[in-house]
Phi, psi and omega in degrees: 000011179254125179272177180307321180299323179290316177302314180300320181289336181270333182298135181094346179263354178207157175260012179289155179284136176262102180261108186256119181258106182274085179271065187219162173283146178050060183298339181304330180293340189244353185302311182298320180297318179290322177297314180294332180285341178124009176299140176263321179234132178241122182249128177242157177274132177306320185291342183261358185252122178292317180232085187302317180300316179298320179296316178298316178300320180296319178296311182294325179297336178271007177078022182249158173282147183245136176228156177232132177262143176239124175293163184307320183275356182270120181287153177301329179311329185290347179244010185301331183274354179236356188301327181291345180264358186268147174264339181204145170239129181253118176266116176282127182252014167216165174279131183304148175152312181202157181281165174085010180284159179281136176304133177270105184304329183294356179277345179302311177300328179293319177297315179299317179299317179296318178298318179297320177298316181298321179289311183300321182266004181053050180258151184240075175237153176282150174246111180256145179231134184221124173127110175072018180281131180227168175301336181282335181245357184297325180297318179296321180293317179292317179299327179290336176138354180289140176238358173227126183245133174253124178226122180246282185302321181300328179273306189285342176260008181277162178290330181220104180302312180301319180291323179291317177298318178299317179297318176302311183296319180293313184286337182284347179277112182240000000 
């Protein structure tokens, strides 16, 4: 929910990586603006890109890392022809739309399948998981192959953000 002006205002105030997830229709219209604002990684949804390969090329031409997100019902097969060009694959473990949704357990095999593909093809991309991640299920997600975890509601709706973050970090070590 943060546009390029907000990214631009934050850049230079931290050395953290700006991972921008464009959960929008026609992301090609916005890639250059986010790149110019300071995004380091730009993630687009496979389902929102008419020409996914061209979109990935556009991101990389701007000197940014490229990622592709897959909704729960979208098979990994849909990115097999571009997977070698990706820096990250984001497995959505809820259907996009709003925070606080329940983790879809059936995504664990999908994460494992993606990890197996990366090993079999000797590819070096991050596996990010977003949606319904909690301290109670983070170990299973990491064990399946994820190395980047997105947690929103579980942290920001908790009674103690520092304790919840600590629980995530402790439980994510498998």
